[in-house]
mmCIF file of C-alpha atoms in Angstrom:
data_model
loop_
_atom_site.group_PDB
_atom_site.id
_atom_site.type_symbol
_atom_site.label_atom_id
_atom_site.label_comp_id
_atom_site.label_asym_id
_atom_site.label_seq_id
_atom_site.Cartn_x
_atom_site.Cartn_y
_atom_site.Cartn_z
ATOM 1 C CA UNK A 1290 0.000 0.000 0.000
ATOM 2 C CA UNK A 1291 1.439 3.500 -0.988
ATOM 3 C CA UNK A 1292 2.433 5.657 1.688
ATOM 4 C CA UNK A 1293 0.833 9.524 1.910
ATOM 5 C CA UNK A 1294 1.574 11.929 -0.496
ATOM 6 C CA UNK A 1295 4.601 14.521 0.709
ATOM 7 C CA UNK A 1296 4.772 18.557 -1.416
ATOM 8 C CA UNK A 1297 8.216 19.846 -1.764
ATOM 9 C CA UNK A 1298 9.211 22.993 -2.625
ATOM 10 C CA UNK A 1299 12.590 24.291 -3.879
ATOM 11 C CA UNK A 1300 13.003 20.574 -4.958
ATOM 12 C CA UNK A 1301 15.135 21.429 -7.673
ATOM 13 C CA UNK A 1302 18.820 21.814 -6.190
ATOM 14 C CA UNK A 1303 20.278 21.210 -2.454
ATOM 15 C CA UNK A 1304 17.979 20.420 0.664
ATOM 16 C CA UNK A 1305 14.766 19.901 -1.500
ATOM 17 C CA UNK A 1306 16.402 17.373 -3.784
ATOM 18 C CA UNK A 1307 18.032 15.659 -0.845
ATOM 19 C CA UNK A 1308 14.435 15.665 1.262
ATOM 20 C CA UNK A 1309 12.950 14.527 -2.219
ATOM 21 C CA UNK A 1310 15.244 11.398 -2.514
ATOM 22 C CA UNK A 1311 14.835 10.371 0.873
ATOM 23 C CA UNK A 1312 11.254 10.557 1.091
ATOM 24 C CA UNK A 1313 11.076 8.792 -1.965
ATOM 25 C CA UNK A 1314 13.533 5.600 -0.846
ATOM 26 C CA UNK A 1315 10.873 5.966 2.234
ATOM 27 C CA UNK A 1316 8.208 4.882 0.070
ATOM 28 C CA UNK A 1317 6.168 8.356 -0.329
ATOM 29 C CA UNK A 1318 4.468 9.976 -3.310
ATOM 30 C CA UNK A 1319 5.746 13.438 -3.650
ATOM 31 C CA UNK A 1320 4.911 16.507 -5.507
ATOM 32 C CA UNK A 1321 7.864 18.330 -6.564
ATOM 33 C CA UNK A 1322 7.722 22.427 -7.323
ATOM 34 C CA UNK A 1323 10.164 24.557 -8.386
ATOM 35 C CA UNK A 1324 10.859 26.733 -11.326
ATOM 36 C CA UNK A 1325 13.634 24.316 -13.064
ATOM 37 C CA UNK A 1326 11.062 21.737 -13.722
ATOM 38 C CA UNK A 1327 13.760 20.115 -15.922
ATOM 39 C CA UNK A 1328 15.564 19.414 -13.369
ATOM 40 C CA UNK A 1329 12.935 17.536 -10.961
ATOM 41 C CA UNK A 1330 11.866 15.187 -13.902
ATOM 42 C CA UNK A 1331 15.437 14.893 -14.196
ATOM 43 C CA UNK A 1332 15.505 13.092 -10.601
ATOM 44 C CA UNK A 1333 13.306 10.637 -12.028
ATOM 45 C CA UNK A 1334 11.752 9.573 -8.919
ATOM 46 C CA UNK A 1335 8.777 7.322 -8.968
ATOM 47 C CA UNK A 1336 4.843 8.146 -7.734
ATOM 48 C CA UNK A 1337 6.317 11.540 -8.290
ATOM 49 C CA UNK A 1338 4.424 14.479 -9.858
ATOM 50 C CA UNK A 1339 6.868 17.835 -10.984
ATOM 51 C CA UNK A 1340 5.290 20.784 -11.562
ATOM 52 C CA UNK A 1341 6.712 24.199 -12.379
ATOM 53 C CA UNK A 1342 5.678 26.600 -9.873
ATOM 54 C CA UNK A 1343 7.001 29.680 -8.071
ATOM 55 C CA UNK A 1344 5.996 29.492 -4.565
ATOM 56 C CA UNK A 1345 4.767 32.996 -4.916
ATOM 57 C CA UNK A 1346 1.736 32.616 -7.248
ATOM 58 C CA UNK A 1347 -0.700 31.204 -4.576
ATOM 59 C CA UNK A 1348 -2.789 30.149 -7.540
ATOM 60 C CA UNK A 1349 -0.535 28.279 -9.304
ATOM 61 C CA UNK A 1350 0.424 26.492 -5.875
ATOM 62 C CA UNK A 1351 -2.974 25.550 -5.026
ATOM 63 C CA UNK A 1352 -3.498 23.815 -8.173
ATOM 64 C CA UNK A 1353 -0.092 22.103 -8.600
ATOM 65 C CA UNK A 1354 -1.749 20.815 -4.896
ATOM 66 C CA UNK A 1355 -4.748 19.914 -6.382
ATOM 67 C CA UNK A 1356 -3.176 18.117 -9.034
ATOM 68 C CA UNK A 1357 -1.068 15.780 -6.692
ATOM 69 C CA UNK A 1358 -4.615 15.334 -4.573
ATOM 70 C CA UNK A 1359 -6.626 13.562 -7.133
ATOM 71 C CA UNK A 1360 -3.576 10.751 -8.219
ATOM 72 C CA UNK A 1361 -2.171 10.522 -4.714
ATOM 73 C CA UNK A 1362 -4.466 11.586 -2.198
ATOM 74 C CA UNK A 1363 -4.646 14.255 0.370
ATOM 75 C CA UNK A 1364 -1.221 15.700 1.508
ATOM 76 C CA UNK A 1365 -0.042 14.380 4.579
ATOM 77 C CA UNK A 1366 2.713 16.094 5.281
ATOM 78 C CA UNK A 1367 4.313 19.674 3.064
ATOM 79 C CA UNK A 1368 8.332 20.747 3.396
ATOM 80 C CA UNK A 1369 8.014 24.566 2.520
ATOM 81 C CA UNK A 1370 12.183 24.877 1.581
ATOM 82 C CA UNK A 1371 11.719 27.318 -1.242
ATOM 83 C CA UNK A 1372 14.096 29.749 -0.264
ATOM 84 C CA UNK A 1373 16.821 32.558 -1.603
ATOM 85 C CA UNK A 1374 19.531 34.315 0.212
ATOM 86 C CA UNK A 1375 20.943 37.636 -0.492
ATOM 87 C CA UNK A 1376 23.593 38.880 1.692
ATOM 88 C CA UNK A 1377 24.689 42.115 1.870
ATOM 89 C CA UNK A 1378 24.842 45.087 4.473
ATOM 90 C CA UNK A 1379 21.797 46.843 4.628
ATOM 91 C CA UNK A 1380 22.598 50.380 3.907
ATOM 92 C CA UNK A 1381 23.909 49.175 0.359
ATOM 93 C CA UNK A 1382 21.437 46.440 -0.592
ATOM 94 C CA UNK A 1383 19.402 46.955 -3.431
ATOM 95 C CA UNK A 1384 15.788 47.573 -2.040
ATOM 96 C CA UNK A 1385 14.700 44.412 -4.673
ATOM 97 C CA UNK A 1386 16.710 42.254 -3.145
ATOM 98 C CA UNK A 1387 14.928 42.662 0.128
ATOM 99 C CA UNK A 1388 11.256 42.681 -1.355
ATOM 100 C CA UNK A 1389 12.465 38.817 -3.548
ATOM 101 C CA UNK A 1390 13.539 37.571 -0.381
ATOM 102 C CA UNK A 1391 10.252 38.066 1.876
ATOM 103 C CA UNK A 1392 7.736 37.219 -1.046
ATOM 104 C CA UNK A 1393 9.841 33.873 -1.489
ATOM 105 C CA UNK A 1394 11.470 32.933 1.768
ATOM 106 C CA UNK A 1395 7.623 34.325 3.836
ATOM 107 C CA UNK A 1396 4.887 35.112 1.663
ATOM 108 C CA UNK A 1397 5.719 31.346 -0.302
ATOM 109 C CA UNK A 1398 6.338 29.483 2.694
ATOM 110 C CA UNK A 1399 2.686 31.106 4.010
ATOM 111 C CA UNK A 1400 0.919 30.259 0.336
ATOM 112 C CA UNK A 1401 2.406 26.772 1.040
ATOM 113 C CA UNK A 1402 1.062 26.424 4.461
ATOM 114 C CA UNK A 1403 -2.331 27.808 3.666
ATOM 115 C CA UNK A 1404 -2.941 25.842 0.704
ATOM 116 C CA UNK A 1405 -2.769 22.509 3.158
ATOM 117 C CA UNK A 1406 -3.950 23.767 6.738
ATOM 118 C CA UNK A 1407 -7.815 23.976 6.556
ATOM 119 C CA UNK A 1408 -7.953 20.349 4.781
ATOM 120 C CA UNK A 1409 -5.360 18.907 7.595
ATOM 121 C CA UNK A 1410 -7.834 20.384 10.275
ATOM 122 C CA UNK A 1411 -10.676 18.934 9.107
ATOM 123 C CA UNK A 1412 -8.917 15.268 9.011
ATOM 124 C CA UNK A 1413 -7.396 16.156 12.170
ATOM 125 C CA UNK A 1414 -4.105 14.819 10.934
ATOM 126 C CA UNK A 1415 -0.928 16.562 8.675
ATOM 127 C CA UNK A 1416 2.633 17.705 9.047
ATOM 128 C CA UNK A 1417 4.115 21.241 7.925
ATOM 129 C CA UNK A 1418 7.952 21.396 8.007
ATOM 130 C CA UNK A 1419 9.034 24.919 7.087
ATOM 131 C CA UNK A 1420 12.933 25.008 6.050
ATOM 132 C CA UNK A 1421 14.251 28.478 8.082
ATOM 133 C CA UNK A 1422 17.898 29.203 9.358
ATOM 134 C CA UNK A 1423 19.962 29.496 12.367
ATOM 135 C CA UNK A 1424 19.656 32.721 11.184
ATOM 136 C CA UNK A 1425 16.022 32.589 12.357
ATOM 137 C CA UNK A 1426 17.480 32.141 15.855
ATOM 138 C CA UNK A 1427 20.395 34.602 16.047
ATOM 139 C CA UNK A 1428 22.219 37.620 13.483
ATOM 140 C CA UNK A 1429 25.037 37.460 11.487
ATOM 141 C CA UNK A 1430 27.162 40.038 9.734
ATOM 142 C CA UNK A 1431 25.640 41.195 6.092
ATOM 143 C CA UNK A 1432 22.240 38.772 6.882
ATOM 144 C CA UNK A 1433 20.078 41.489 7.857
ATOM 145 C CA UNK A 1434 17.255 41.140 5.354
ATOM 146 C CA UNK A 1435 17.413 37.910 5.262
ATOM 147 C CA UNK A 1436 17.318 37.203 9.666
ATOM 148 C CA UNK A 1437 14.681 39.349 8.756
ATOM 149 C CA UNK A 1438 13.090 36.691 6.743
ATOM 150 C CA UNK A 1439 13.605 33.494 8.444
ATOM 151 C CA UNK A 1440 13.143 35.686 11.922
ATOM 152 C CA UNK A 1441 9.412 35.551 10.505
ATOM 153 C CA UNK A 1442 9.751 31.813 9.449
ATOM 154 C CA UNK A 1443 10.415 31.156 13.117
ATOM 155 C CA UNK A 1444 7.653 33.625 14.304
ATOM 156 C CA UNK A 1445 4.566 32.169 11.825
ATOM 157 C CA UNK A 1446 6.143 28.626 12.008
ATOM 158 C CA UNK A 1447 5.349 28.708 16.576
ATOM 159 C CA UNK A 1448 2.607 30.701 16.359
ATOM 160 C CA UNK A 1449 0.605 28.442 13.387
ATOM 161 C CA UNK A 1450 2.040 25.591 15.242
ATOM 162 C CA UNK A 1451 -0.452 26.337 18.613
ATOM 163 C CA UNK A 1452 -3.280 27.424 16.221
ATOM 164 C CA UNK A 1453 -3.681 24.308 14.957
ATOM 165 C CA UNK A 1454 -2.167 21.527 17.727
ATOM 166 C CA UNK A 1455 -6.045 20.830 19.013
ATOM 167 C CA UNK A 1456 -6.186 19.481 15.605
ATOM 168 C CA UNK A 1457 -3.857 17.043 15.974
ATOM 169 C CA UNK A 1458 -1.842 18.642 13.022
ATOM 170 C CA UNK A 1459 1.918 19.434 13.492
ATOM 171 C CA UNK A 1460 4.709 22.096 12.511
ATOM 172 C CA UNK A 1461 8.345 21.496 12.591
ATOM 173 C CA UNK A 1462 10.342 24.090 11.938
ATOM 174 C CA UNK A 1463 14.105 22.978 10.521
ATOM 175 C CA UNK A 1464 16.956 25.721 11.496
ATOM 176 C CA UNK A 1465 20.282 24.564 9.380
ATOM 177 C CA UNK A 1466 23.815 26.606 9.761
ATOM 178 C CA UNK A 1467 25.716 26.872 6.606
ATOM 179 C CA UNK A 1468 24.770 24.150 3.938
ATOM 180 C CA UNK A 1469 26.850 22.994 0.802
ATOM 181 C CA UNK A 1470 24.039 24.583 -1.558
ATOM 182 C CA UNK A 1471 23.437 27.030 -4.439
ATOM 183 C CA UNK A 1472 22.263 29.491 -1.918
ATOM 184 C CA UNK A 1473 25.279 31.680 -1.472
ATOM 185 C CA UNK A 1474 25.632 31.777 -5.124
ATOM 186 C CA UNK A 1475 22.321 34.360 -5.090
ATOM 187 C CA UNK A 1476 24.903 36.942 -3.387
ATOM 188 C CA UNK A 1477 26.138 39.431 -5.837
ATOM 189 C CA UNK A 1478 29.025 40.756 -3.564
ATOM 190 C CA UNK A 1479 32.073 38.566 -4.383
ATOM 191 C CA UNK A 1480 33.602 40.172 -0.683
ATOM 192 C CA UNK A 1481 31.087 38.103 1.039
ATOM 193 C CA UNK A 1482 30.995 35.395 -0.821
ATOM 194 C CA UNK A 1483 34.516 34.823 -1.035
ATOM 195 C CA UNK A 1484 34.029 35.526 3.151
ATOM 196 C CA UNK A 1485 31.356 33.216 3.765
ATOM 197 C CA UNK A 1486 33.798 30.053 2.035
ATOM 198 C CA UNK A 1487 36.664 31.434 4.505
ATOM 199 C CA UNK A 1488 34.212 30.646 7.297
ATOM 200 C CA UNK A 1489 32.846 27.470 6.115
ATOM 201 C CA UNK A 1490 36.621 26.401 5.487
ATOM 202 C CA UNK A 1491 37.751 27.626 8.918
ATOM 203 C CA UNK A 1492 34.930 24.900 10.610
ATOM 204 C CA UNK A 1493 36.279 21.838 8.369
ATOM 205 C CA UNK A 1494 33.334 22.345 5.815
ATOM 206 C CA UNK A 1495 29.792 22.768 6.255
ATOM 207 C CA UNK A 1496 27.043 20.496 6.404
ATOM 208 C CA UNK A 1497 25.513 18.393 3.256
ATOM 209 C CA UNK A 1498 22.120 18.915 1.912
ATOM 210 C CA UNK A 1499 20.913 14.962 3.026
ATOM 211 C CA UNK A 1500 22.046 15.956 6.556
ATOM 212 C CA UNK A 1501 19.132 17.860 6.924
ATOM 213 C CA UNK A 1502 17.068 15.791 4.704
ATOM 214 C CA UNK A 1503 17.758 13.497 7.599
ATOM 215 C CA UNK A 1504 16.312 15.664 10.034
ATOM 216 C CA UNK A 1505 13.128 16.288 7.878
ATOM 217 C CA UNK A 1506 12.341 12.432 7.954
ATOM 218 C CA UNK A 1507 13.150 12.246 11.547
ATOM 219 C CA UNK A 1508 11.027 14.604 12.343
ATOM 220 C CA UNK A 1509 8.170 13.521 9.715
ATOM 221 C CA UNK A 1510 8.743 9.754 10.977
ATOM 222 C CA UNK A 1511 7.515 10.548 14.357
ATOM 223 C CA UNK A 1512 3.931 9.254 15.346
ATOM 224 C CA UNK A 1513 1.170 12.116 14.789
ATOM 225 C CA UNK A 1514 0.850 12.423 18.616
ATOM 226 C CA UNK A 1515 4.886 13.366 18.711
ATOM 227 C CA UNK A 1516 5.640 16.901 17.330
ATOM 228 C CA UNK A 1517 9.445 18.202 17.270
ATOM 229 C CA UNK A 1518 8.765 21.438 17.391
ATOM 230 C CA UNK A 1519 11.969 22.834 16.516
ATOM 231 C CA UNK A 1520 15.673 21.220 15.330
ATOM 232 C CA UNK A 1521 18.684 23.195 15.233
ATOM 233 C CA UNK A 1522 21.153 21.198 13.038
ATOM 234 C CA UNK A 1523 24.819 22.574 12.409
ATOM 235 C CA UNK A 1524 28.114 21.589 11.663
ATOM 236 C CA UNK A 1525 29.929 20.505 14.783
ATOM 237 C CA UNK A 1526 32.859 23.006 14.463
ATOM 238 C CA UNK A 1527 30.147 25.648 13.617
ATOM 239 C CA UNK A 1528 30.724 27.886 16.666
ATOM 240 C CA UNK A 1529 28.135 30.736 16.015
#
């Protein structure tokens, strides 16, 4: 018998890929978004629907959703890891940059969550993981905007979390350190690019997408009545 159908955003590259490949060995039907739908198909995963979407378009969102619904089933469980970084000190970033990185990294992950929530409520059963930052939990230099962002993740993630926990339905929220992604390469400033490798170097590398995959099927693994509310996952030598 299949196992409940899992949405992924952001599936394209890095965490989502890694989350989509494990949840897939697990056994789950997933629905795959992101914008490079050539490369999802490309993962060739099975009981796997890709769909081109930017988190974004709530409309476009719901019906990829939809879509998955009527071959799979209801989602049981959404990973909202769409995300961008753009680092840079405030009083020089472009004003864009700030405005991409709330609609994707808070106004998607909310489209996401809102698209699933009143359906989970009604069954009384569901998981949301939401994909943040330990820069959700603490600043760093040139990160304003985007604490800013995953500062909010954090905030919505908790506060959602006891809106809904009568209903039996449960929110994770996943707070990685620095990750061997393509997120950095979003930064235009070469300075803090070339910065952020000294620091990853100087802590013996940083951690692998499929580390916190890991900690997204841990925490999706658990029985319904068990929510980890929060995991904080970083490389050891990571000091801040």
């Amino acid at each position: 018998m299949m196992k409940k159908l899992v949405v992924i955003t952001g599936a394209s590259s890095g965490i989502g890929e890694a989350i989509a490949k494990r949840l897939s060995d697990a056994g789950h039907p997933l629905l795959l978004l992101a914008r490079r739908l050539e490369r999802l198909v490309a993962l060739n995963l099975p009981n796997t629907l890709c769909e081109k979407v930017d988190v974004t378009d709530q409309v476009s969102f719901e019906a990829a959703i939809a879509k998955a619904e009527d071959q799979f089933g209801p989602t049981d469980c959404i990973v909202n890891n769409a995300g961008v970084m753009l680092l840079s000190e405030l009083d020089v970033q472009d004003p864009a940059e700030w405005k991409t990185m709330f609609d994707v990294n808070v106004i998607g992950l909310m489209n996401g969550m809102q698209a699933v929530l009143a359906p989970m409520k009604a069954r009384n059963t569901g998981t949301i993981i939401n994909i943040s930052s330990i820069a959700g939990r603490k600043t760093f230099p040139s990160h304003a905007a985007y604490c800013g962002t995953k500062f909010a993740v954090h905030a919505i993630s908790e506060n959602v979390r006891e809106e809904v926990a009568s209903a039996n339905v449960r929110v994770t929220t996943i707070a990685p350190g620095a990750v061997e992604t393509e997120l950095l390469s979003h930064t235009s400033s070469d300075e803090i690019i070339n910065g952020y490798e000294d620091w990853k170097e100087s802590m013996g590398g940083a951690l692998a997408a499929d580390d916190v995959a890991r900690s997204v099927e841990y925490a999706y693994q658990q029985p319904q009545g068990v929510c980890i509310r929060e995991i904080v996952i970083c490389a050891t030598r990571q000091p801040a």
